[in-house]
């Protein structure tokens, strides 16, 4: 990420970085799980991988990459060129900051390696995501606490947003929710490569989703399992619940006491204690959001946490050398 190139104003070493990250999280998410819902949430954002979907991400990605490569080869196409284009597209989605959708960034990079056009490849890949992709999740055992928590929040009137890493087509996101035993229709917005212009852990990604809901960060609870990708939302004043069943901590030392946390079973029990949503967000945008709306959220909410650039920089550097663009959520 570009933020890494600005190391001169970032923490001098990993220990200082971790101290800064923990202090930031503590200031933005001070409650523990047993302190109840001190905030009046107007919407709840959910991560997918490792939060709602109990799947080992590396195993899943390996199976996914093999399946789509095999599918392309079966169509009589150049699988090697496709693989190069696929990887280039993923890299472009992770790194671009030019206001284009992730899909637009993907296709431009993809066609630097692959012949044809989007009009030829889109129906071909749509067929894969409609059928072959769904088979990847057949062995997933859903955690019933996920559906229970979603059902409880929906019954209490909380609008739900699936804030997952937006590098997949919309249909693939729907499949993956179904593997988790959750009805995609429960969500007012699902982030995908079609409707998103940024990725986790960039603040622009969370600002875009807040803008889609017409909300400030303080109005929202983010539920996730990654101390970097998901808790980056706290930089906009969002509250957080860290699900620990499949906890990912790239910082290798995040202070759990600084944020509400617990297993998905404990989260499902905790949401039972929340009051009905008194002022739910309305008119949530399921599609793309204007750059002006996103920037307005950044201007209004980044000051409530860290400076926007500093927050993104810490989120990227906290991966301790792992490319933040390859992060998944």
mmCIF file of C-alpha atoms in Angstrom:
data_model
loop_
_atom_site.group_PDB
_atom_site.id
_atom_site.type_symbol
_atom_site.label_atom_id
_atom_site.label_comp_id
_atom_site.label_asym_id
_atom_site.label_seq_id
_atom_site.Cartn_x
_atom_site.Cartn_y
_atom_site.Cartn_z
ATOM 1 C CA UNK A 1 0.000 0.000 0.000
ATOM 2 C CA UNK A 2 1.118 3.583 -0.579
ATOM 3 C CA UNK A 3 0.927 4.249 3.127
ATOM 4 C CA UNK A 4 4.003 2.123 3.676
ATOM 5 C CA UNK A 5 6.094 4.594 1.731
ATOM 6 C CA UNK A 6 5.409 7.239 4.346
ATOM 7 C CA UNK A 7 7.362 5.516 7.084
ATOM 8 C CA UNK A 8 8.972 8.728 8.280
ATOM 9 C CA UNK A 9 5.850 9.661 10.251
ATOM 10 C CA UNK A 10 4.958 6.088 11.232
ATOM 11 C CA UNK A 11 6.070 4.462 14.512
ATOM 12 C CA UNK A 12 9.811 3.846 14.543
ATOM 13 C CA UNK A 13 9.649 0.123 15.277
ATOM 14 C CA UNK A 14 7.187 -2.710 15.729
ATOM 15 C CA UNK A 15 6.916 -2.228 19.511
ATOM 16 C CA UNK A 16 6.054 1.469 19.183
ATOM 17 C CA UNK A 17 3.656 0.647 16.388
ATOM 18 C CA UNK A 18 1.881 -1.914 18.545
ATOM 19 C CA UNK A 19 1.646 0.526 21.471
ATOM 20 C CA UNK A 20 0.123 3.127 19.179
ATOM 21 C CA UNK A 21 -2.323 0.612 17.710
ATOM 22 C CA UNK A 22 -3.452 -0.597 21.146
ATOM 23 C CA UNK A 23 -3.861 2.952 22.433
ATOM 24 C CA UNK A 24 -5.948 3.814 19.374
ATOM 25 C CA UNK A 25 -8.182 0.779 19.801
ATOM 26 C CA UNK A 26 -8.626 1.470 23.501
ATOM 27 C CA UNK A 27 -9.676 5.061 22.856
ATOM 28 C CA UNK A 28 -12.199 4.113 20.193
ATOM 29 C CA UNK A 29 -13.654 0.901 21.629
ATOM 30 C CA UNK A 30 -13.392 1.186 25.420
ATOM 31 C CA UNK A 31 -16.117 -1.204 26.484
ATOM 32 C CA UNK A 32 -15.782 -4.858 27.368
ATOM 33 C CA UNK A 33 -18.471 -7.324 26.297
ATOM 34 C CA UNK A 34 -20.134 -7.458 29.692
ATOM 35 C CA UNK A 35 -20.689 -3.691 29.790
ATOM 36 C CA UNK A 36 -23.621 -4.009 27.420
ATOM 37 C CA UNK A 37 -24.645 -1.683 24.620
ATOM 38 C CA UNK A 38 -23.620 1.767 25.836
ATOM 39 C CA UNK A 39 -23.964 3.118 22.318
ATOM 40 C CA UNK A 40 -27.228 3.438 20.451
ATOM 41 C CA UNK A 41 -26.212 1.620 17.295
ATOM 42 C CA UNK A 42 -28.064 2.505 14.120
ATOM 43 C CA UNK A 43 -26.518 -0.309 12.050
ATOM 44 C CA UNK A 44 -24.238 -3.314 12.512
ATOM 45 C CA UNK A 45 -21.432 -4.174 10.094
ATOM 46 C CA UNK A 46 -20.193 -7.770 9.810
ATOM 47 C CA UNK A 47 -16.991 -9.246 8.468
ATOM 48 C CA UNK A 48 -17.366 -12.606 6.732
ATOM 49 C CA UNK A 49 -14.240 -14.813 6.733
ATOM 50 C CA UNK A 50 -13.488 -16.124 10.215
ATOM 51 C CA UNK A 51 -16.411 -14.180 11.660
ATOM 52 C CA UNK A 52 -19.644 -15.434 10.111
ATOM 53 C CA UNK A 53 -17.934 -18.021 7.914
ATOM 54 C CA UNK A 54 -15.881 -20.584 9.899
ATOM 55 C CA UNK A 55 -13.469 -21.402 7.097
ATOM 56 C CA UNK A 56 -9.678 -21.447 6.999
ATOM 57 C CA UNK A 57 -8.998 -18.671 4.526
ATOM 58 C CA UNK A 58 -5.743 -20.035 3.098
ATOM 59 C CA UNK A 59 -7.331 -23.436 2.434
ATOM 60 C CA UNK A 60 -10.354 -21.795 0.844
ATOM 61 C CA UNK A 61 -8.277 -19.549 -1.412
ATOM 62 C CA UNK A 62 -6.146 -22.473 -2.561
ATOM 63 C CA UNK A 63 -9.260 -24.442 -3.504
ATOM 64 C CA UNK A 64 -10.827 -21.400 -5.161
ATOM 65 C CA UNK A 65 -7.779 -20.571 -7.284
ATOM 66 C CA UNK A 66 -7.488 -24.188 -8.463
ATOM 67 C CA UNK A 67 -11.192 -24.390 -9.266
ATOM 68 C CA UNK A 68 -11.328 -21.227 -11.367
ATOM 69 C CA UNK A 69 -8.087 -22.117 -13.157
ATOM 70 C CA UNK A 70 -9.433 -25.569 -13.978
ATOM 71 C CA UNK A 71 -12.701 -24.072 -15.207
ATOM 72 C CA UNK A 72 -10.888 -21.684 -17.547
ATOM 73 C CA UNK A 73 -8.754 -24.527 -18.924
ATOM 74 C CA UNK A 74 -11.872 -26.643 -19.523
ATOM 75 C CA UNK A 75 -13.219 -23.842 -21.725
ATOM 76 C CA UNK A 76 -10.171 -24.269 -23.960
ATOM 77 C CA UNK A 77 -8.631 -20.967 -22.836
ATOM 78 C CA UNK A 78 -5.075 -20.133 -21.791
ATOM 79 C CA UNK A 79 -5.059 -20.943 -18.067
ATOM 80 C CA UNK A 80 -1.545 -19.580 -17.585
ATOM 81 C CA UNK A 81 -2.426 -16.202 -19.048
ATOM 82 C CA UNK A 82 -5.629 -16.194 -16.998
ATOM 83 C CA UNK A 83 -3.647 -16.848 -13.814
ATOM 84 C CA UNK A 84 -1.336 -13.925 -14.572
ATOM 85 C CA UNK A 85 -4.294 -11.653 -15.278
ATOM 86 C CA UNK A 86 -6.143 -12.861 -12.192
ATOM 87 C CA UNK A 87 -3.189 -12.076 -9.934
ATOM 88 C CA UNK A 88 -2.657 -8.702 -11.583
ATOM 89 C CA UNK A 89 -6.315 -7.870 -11.064
ATOM 90 C CA UNK A 90 -6.158 -8.735 -7.375
ATOM 91 C CA UNK A 91 -3.097 -6.537 -6.987
ATOM 92 C CA UNK A 92 -4.823 -3.666 -8.755
ATOM 93 C CA UNK A 93 -7.870 -3.889 -6.490
ATOM 94 C CA UNK A 94 -5.617 -3.777 -3.437
ATOM 95 C CA UNK A 95 -3.523 -0.827 -4.522
ATOM 96 C CA UNK A 96 -5.667 1.589 -6.504
ATOM 97 C CA UNK A 97 -6.982 4.777 -4.900
ATOM 98 C CA UNK A 98 -8.387 6.551 -7.925
ATOM 99 C CA UNK A 99 -12.127 6.349 -7.285
ATOM 100 C CA UNK A 100 -12.791 3.551 -9.757
ATOM 101 C CA UNK A 101 -14.673 0.501 -8.581
ATOM 102 C CA UNK A 102 -12.561 -2.499 -7.695
ATOM 103 C CA UNK A 103 -14.122 -4.283 -10.674
ATOM 104 C CA UNK A 104 -12.902 -1.573 -13.039
ATOM 105 C CA UNK A 105 -9.404 -1.722 -11.574
ATOM 106 C CA UNK A 106 -9.462 -5.514 -11.808
ATOM 107 C CA UNK A 107 -10.471 -5.687 -15.464
ATOM 108 C CA UNK A 108 -7.944 -3.101 -16.598
ATOM 109 C CA UNK A 109 -5.084 -5.059 -15.006
ATOM 110 C CA UNK A 110 -6.547 -8.401 -16.107
ATOM 111 C CA UNK A 111 -6.595 -7.479 -19.787
ATOM 112 C CA UNK A 112 -2.943 -6.554 -19.757
ATOM 113 C CA UNK A 113 -2.348 -10.314 -19.683
ATOM 114 C CA UNK A 114 -5.447 -11.847 -21.255
ATOM 115 C CA UNK A 115 -6.927 -11.472 -24.725
ATOM 116 C CA UNK A 116 -10.559 -10.578 -25.225
ATOM 117 C CA UNK A 117 -12.801 -8.050 -23.561
ATOM 118 C CA UNK A 118 -15.029 -7.718 -20.532
ATOM 119 C CA UNK A 119 -18.083 -8.469 -22.670
ATOM 120 C CA UNK A 120 -16.600 -11.897 -23.480
ATOM 121 C CA UNK A 121 -15.194 -12.788 -20.079
ATOM 122 C CA UNK A 122 -18.045 -11.571 -17.863
ATOM 123 C CA UNK A 123 -20.651 -14.165 -18.954
ATOM 124 C CA UNK A 124 -18.011 -16.894 -18.864
ATOM 125 C CA UNK A 125 -17.015 -16.112 -15.298
ATOM 126 C CA UNK A 126 -20.611 -15.483 -14.268
ATOM 127 C CA UNK A 127 -21.280 -19.107 -15.198
ATOM 128 C CA UNK A 128 -18.417 -20.216 -12.940
ATOM 129 C CA UNK A 129 -19.645 -18.178 -9.973
ATOM 130 C CA UNK A 130 -23.222 -19.318 -10.467
ATOM 131 C CA UNK A 131 -22.395 -23.021 -10.432
ATOM 132 C CA UNK A 132 -18.830 -24.249 -9.870
ATOM 133 C CA UNK A 133 -18.009 -21.735 -7.141
ATOM 134 C CA UNK A 134 -20.922 -22.852 -4.993
ATOM 135 C CA UNK A 135 -19.490 -26.368 -4.757
ATOM 136 C CA UNK A 136 -16.374 -25.080 -2.982
ATOM 137 C CA UNK A 137 -18.302 -24.575 0.254
ATOM 138 C CA UNK A 138 -20.113 -27.907 0.387
ATOM 139 C CA UNK A 139 -17.996 -29.160 3.275
ATOM 140 C CA UNK A 140 -18.304 -26.051 5.433
ATOM 141 C CA UNK A 141 -19.984 -26.595 8.787
ATOM 142 C CA UNK A 142 -21.849 -23.426 9.673
ATOM 143 C CA UNK A 143 -21.824 -22.131 13.245
ATOM 144 C CA UNK A 144 -25.502 -21.894 14.238
ATOM 145 C CA UNK A 145 -24.666 -19.017 16.576
ATOM 146 C CA UNK A 146 -24.056 -16.843 13.503
ATOM 147 C CA UNK A 147 -27.576 -17.210 12.145
ATOM 148 C CA UNK A 148 -28.932 -16.801 15.660
ATOM 149 C CA UNK A 149 -27.073 -13.515 16.179
ATOM 150 C CA UNK A 150 -28.151 -12.215 12.771
ATOM 151 C CA UNK A 151 -31.752 -13.197 13.463
ATOM 152 C CA UNK A 152 -31.740 -11.481 16.850
ATOM 153 C CA UNK A 153 -30.338 -8.236 15.470
ATOM 154 C CA UNK A 154 -32.792 -8.253 12.556
ATOM 155 C CA UNK A 155 -35.700 -8.867 14.931
ATOM 156 C CA UNK A 156 -34.582 -5.889 17.025
ATOM 157 C CA UNK A 157 -34.578 -3.710 13.916
ATOM 158 C CA UNK A 158 -30.836 -3.255 13.378
ATOM 159 C CA UNK A 159 -29.913 -2.746 9.714
ATOM 160 C CA UNK A 160 -27.089 -5.090 8.702
ATOM 161 C CA UNK A 161 -24.193 -4.510 6.319
ATOM 162 C CA UNK A 162 -21.808 -7.237 5.200
ATOM 163 C CA UNK A 163 -18.449 -5.441 5.293
ATOM 164 C CA UNK A 164 -16.348 -8.184 3.727
ATOM 165 C CA UNK A 165 -13.169 -7.728 1.680
ATOM 166 C CA UNK A 166 -14.650 -6.514 -1.640
ATOM 167 C CA UNK A 167 -12.574 -8.540 -4.055
ATOM 168 C CA UNK A 168 -15.296 -11.027 -5.018
ATOM 169 C CA UNK A 169 -18.256 -10.626 -7.388
ATOM 170 C CA UNK A 170 -21.631 -10.143 -5.728
ATOM 171 C CA UNK A 171 -22.775 -13.678 -6.558
ATOM 172 C CA UNK A 172 -19.720 -15.186 -4.882
ATOM 173 C CA UNK A 173 -20.446 -13.153 -1.735
ATOM 174 C CA UNK A 174 -24.001 -14.505 -1.681
ATOM 175 C CA UNK A 175 -22.693 -18.063 -1.969
ATOM 176 C CA UNK A 176 -20.264 -17.553 0.882
ATOM 177 C CA UNK A 177 -22.986 -16.193 3.155
ATOM 178 C CA UNK A 178 -25.102 -19.236 2.355
ATOM 179 C CA UNK A 179 -22.190 -21.476 3.404
ATOM 180 C CA UNK A 180 -22.311 -19.680 6.754
ATOM 181 C CA UNK A 181 -25.999 -20.562 7.085
ATOM 182 C CA UNK A 182 -27.026 -16.910 6.743
ATOM 183 C CA UNK A 183 -29.621 -15.544 4.312
ATOM 184 C CA UNK A 184 -28.031 -12.783 2.170
ATOM 185 C CA UNK A 185 -31.424 -11.036 2.132
ATOM 186 C CA UNK A 186 -30.882 -10.142 5.799
ATOM 187 C CA UNK A 187 -28.326 -7.560 4.695
ATOM 188 C CA UNK A 188 -29.103 -4.154 3.255
ATOM 189 C CA UNK A 189 -25.671 -3.954 1.656
ATOM 190 C CA UNK A 190 -23.069 -6.560 0.658
ATOM 191 C CA UNK A 191 -19.662 -5.214 -0.300
ATOM 192 C CA UNK A 192 -18.313 -6.696 -3.521
ATOM 193 C CA UNK A 193 -15.917 -5.705 -6.260
ATOM 194 C CA UNK A 194 -18.806 -4.178 -8.209
ATOM 195 C CA UNK A 195 -19.924 -1.639 -5.572
ATOM 196 C CA UNK A 196 -16.659 -0.813 -3.751
ATOM 197 C CA UNK A 197 -13.781 1.512 -4.603
ATOM 198 C CA UNK A 198 -11.420 0.532 -1.793
ATOM 199 C CA UNK A 199 -10.417 -2.436 0.371
ATOM 200 C CA UNK A 200 -9.700 -3.253 3.988
ATOM 201 C CA UNK A 201 -7.964 -1.956 6.053
ATOM 202 C CA UNK A 202 -8.115 1.443 4.323
ATOM 203 C CA UNK A 203 -10.297 4.001 6.044
ATOM 204 C CA UNK A 204 -11.778 4.873 2.654
ATOM 205 C CA UNK A 205 -13.417 1.432 2.594
ATOM 206 C CA UNK A 206 -15.198 2.020 5.893
ATOM 207 C CA UNK A 207 -16.029 5.627 5.021
ATOM 208 C CA UNK A 208 -17.678 4.402 1.836
ATOM 209 C CA UNK A 209 -19.908 2.047 3.789
ATOM 210 C CA UNK A 210 -20.785 4.636 6.400
ATOM 211 C CA UNK A 211 -21.721 6.990 3.578
ATOM 212 C CA UNK A 212 -23.883 4.273 2.022
ATOM 213 C CA UNK A 213 -25.818 4.154 5.286
ATOM 214 C CA UNK A 214 -25.896 7.907 5.865
ATOM 215 C CA UNK A 215 -24.233 7.385 9.256
ATOM 216 C CA UNK A 216 -21.354 8.620 11.396
ATOM 217 C CA UNK A 217 -18.842 6.132 12.757
ATOM 218 C CA UNK A 218 -20.235 6.422 16.281
ATOM 219 C CA UNK A 219 -23.563 5.041 15.004
ATOM 220 C CA UNK A 220 -22.103 1.670 13.994
ATOM 221 C CA UNK A 221 -20.863 -1.578 15.526
ATOM 222 C CA UNK A 222 -18.265 -3.529 13.509
ATOM 223 C CA UNK A 223 -18.123 -7.279 14.172
ATOM 224 C CA UNK A 224 -14.989 -9.009 12.937
ATOM 225 C CA UNK A 225 -12.102 -11.328 13.769
ATOM 226 C CA UNK A 226 -9.066 -9.449 12.460
ATOM 227 C CA UNK A 227 -7.320 -6.891 14.659
ATOM 228 C CA UNK A 228 -6.040 -4.999 11.625
ATOM 229 C CA UNK A 229 -8.580 -5.330 8.823
ATOM 230 C CA UNK A 230 -11.712 -5.074 10.952
ATOM 231 C CA UNK A 231 -10.599 -2.816 13.771
ATOM 232 C CA UNK A 232 -9.352 -0.271 11.248
ATOM 233 C CA UNK A 233 -12.997 0.889 11.321
ATOM 234 C CA UNK A 234 -12.355 2.250 14.806
ATOM 235 C CA UNK A 235 -10.325 5.006 13.149
ATOM 236 C CA UNK A 236 -13.653 6.524 12.110
ATOM 237 C CA UNK A 237 -15.158 6.242 15.587
ATOM 238 C CA UNK A 238 -16.857 2.895 14.940
ATOM 239 C CA UNK A 239 -17.352 0.608 17.941
ATOM 240 C CA UNK A 240 -16.233 -3.006 17.612
ATOM 241 C CA UNK A 241 -16.760 -6.558 18.795
ATOM 242 C CA UNK A 242 -13.852 -8.896 18.058
ATOM 243 C CA UNK A 243 -14.947 -12.505 17.508
ATOM 244 C CA UNK A 244 -12.228 -14.805 18.830
ATOM 245 C CA UNK A 245 -13.160 -18.242 17.412
ATOM 246 C CA UNK A 246 -10.873 -17.684 14.435
ATOM 247 C CA UNK A 247 -8.946 -14.671 15.705
ATOM 248 C CA UNK A 248 -6.361 -13.164 13.370
ATOM 249 C CA UNK A 249 -3.873 -10.777 14.934
ATOM 250 C CA UNK A 250 -1.220 -9.663 12.445
ATOM 251 C CA UNK A 251 0.202 -7.391 15.166
ATOM 252 C CA UNK A 252 0.972 -10.496 17.287
ATOM 253 C CA UNK A 253 0.232 -8.680 20.499
ATOM 254 C CA UNK A 254 -3.066 -6.818 20.266
ATOM 255 C CA UNK A 255 -4.554 -6.029 23.676
ATOM 256 C CA UNK A 256 -7.918 -7.809 23.699
ATOM 257 C CA UNK A 257 -8.912 -5.890 26.820
ATOM 258 C CA UNK A 258 -9.099 -2.755 24.670
ATOM 259 C CA UNK A 259 -12.161 -3.944 22.781
ATOM 260 C CA UNK A 260 -15.312 -5.986 23.328
ATOM 261 C CA UNK A 261 -14.541 -9.567 22.422
ATOM 262 C CA UNK A 262 -15.723 -13.151 22.757
ATOM 263 C CA UNK A 263 -16.699 -16.237 20.794
ATOM 264 C CA UNK A 264 -19.532 -16.125 18.274
ATOM 265 C CA UNK A 265 -21.644 -17.961 20.822
ATOM 266 C CA UNK A 266 -20.885 -15.216 23.336
ATOM 267 C CA UNK A 267 -21.611 -12.544 20.756
ATOM 268 C CA UNK A 268 -24.994 -14.133 20.009
ATOM 269 C CA UNK A 269 -25.776 -14.041 23.728
ATOM 270 C CA UNK A 270 -24.543 -10.456 24.012
ATOM 271 C CA UNK A 271 -26.806 -9.144 21.244
ATOM 272 C CA UNK A 272 -29.739 -10.557 23.190
ATOM 273 C CA UNK A 273 -28.993 -7.849 25.761
ATOM 274 C CA UNK A 274 -29.131 -5.002 23.254
ATOM 275 C CA UNK A 275 -32.285 -2.886 23.193
ATOM 276 C CA UNK A 276 -34.364 -2.611 20.035
ATOM 277 C CA UNK A 277 -32.801 -0.251 17.485
ATOM 278 C CA UNK A 278 -34.269 3.147 18.298
ATOM 279 C CA UNK A 279 -33.185 4.963 15.139
ATOM 280 C CA UNK A 280 -32.271 2.500 12.373
ATOM 281 C CA UNK A 281 -30.461 3.730 9.289
ATOM 282 C CA UNK A 282 -32.792 3.998 6.319
ATOM 283 C CA UNK A 283 -32.307 4.186 2.581
ATOM 284 C CA UNK A 284 -29.052 2.244 2.687
ATOM 285 C CA UNK A 285 -27.356 2.302 -0.706
ATOM 286 C CA UNK A 286 -26.643 -1.197 -2.018
ATOM 287 C CA UNK A 287 -24.669 0.041 -5.001
ATOM 288 C CA UNK A 288 -21.798 2.447 -5.482
ATOM 289 C CA UNK A 289 -21.320 5.558 -3.364
ATOM 290 C CA UNK A 290 -20.135 8.928 -4.640
ATOM 291 C CA UNK A 291 -16.585 10.018 -3.890
ATOM 292 C CA UNK A 292 -18.000 13.210 -2.375
ATOM 293 C CA UNK A 293 -20.060 11.258 0.160
ATOM 294 C CA UNK A 294 -17.094 9.084 1.085
ATOM 295 C CA UNK A 295 -14.787 12.066 1.526
ATOM 296 C CA UNK A 296 -17.380 13.851 3.661
ATOM 297 C CA UNK A 297 -17.357 10.917 6.102
ATOM 298 C CA UNK A 298 -13.571 10.891 6.204
ATOM 299 C CA UNK A 299 -13.505 14.614 6.905
ATOM 300 C CA UNK A 300 -16.118 14.344 9.636
ATOM 301 C CA UNK A 301 -15.063 11.145 11.370
ATOM 302 C CA UNK A 302 -11.323 10.637 10.915
ATOM 303 C CA UNK A 303 -10.690 13.396 13.445
ATOM 304 C CA UNK A 304 -12.590 11.355 16.042
ATOM 305 C CA UNK A 305 -9.846 8.713 15.916
ATOM 306 C CA UNK A 306 -6.466 9.006 14.224
ATOM 307 C CA UNK A 307 -5.657 11.163 11.241
ATOM 308 C CA UNK A 308 -6.996 9.298 8.202
ATOM 309 C CA UNK A 309 -3.590 8.780 6.616
ATOM 310 C CA UNK A 310 -2.021 7.752 9.918
ATOM 311 C CA UNK A 311 -4.796 5.252 10.610
ATOM 312 C CA UNK A 312 -4.369 3.607 7.216
ATOM 313 C CA UNK A 313 -0.598 3.632 7.640
ATOM 314 C CA UNK A 314 -0.779 1.875 11.010
ATOM 315 C CA UNK A 315 -3.268 -0.644 9.658
ATOM 316 C CA UNK A 316 -0.941 -1.504 6.783
ATOM 317 C CA UNK A 317 2.266 -1.566 8.829
ATOM 318 C CA UNK A 318 0.614 -3.636 11.541
ATOM 319 C CA UNK A 319 0.594 -6.512 9.094
ATOM 320 C CA UNK A 320 4.346 -6.714 9.852
ATOM 321 C CA UNK A 321 5.479 -7.031 6.289
ATOM 322 C CA UNK A 322 2.449 -8.874 4.874
ATOM 323 C CA UNK A 323 0.929 -7.063 1.920
ATOM 324 C CA UNK A 324 -2.196 -5.422 3.279
ATOM 325 C CA UNK A 325 -3.677 -5.645 -0.187
ATOM 326 C CA UNK A 326 -3.743 -9.439 0.136
ATOM 327 C CA UNK A 327 -5.674 -9.230 3.405
ATOM 328 C CA UNK A 328 -9.062 -10.887 3.356
ATOM 329 C CA UNK A 329 -12.201 -10.309 5.304
#
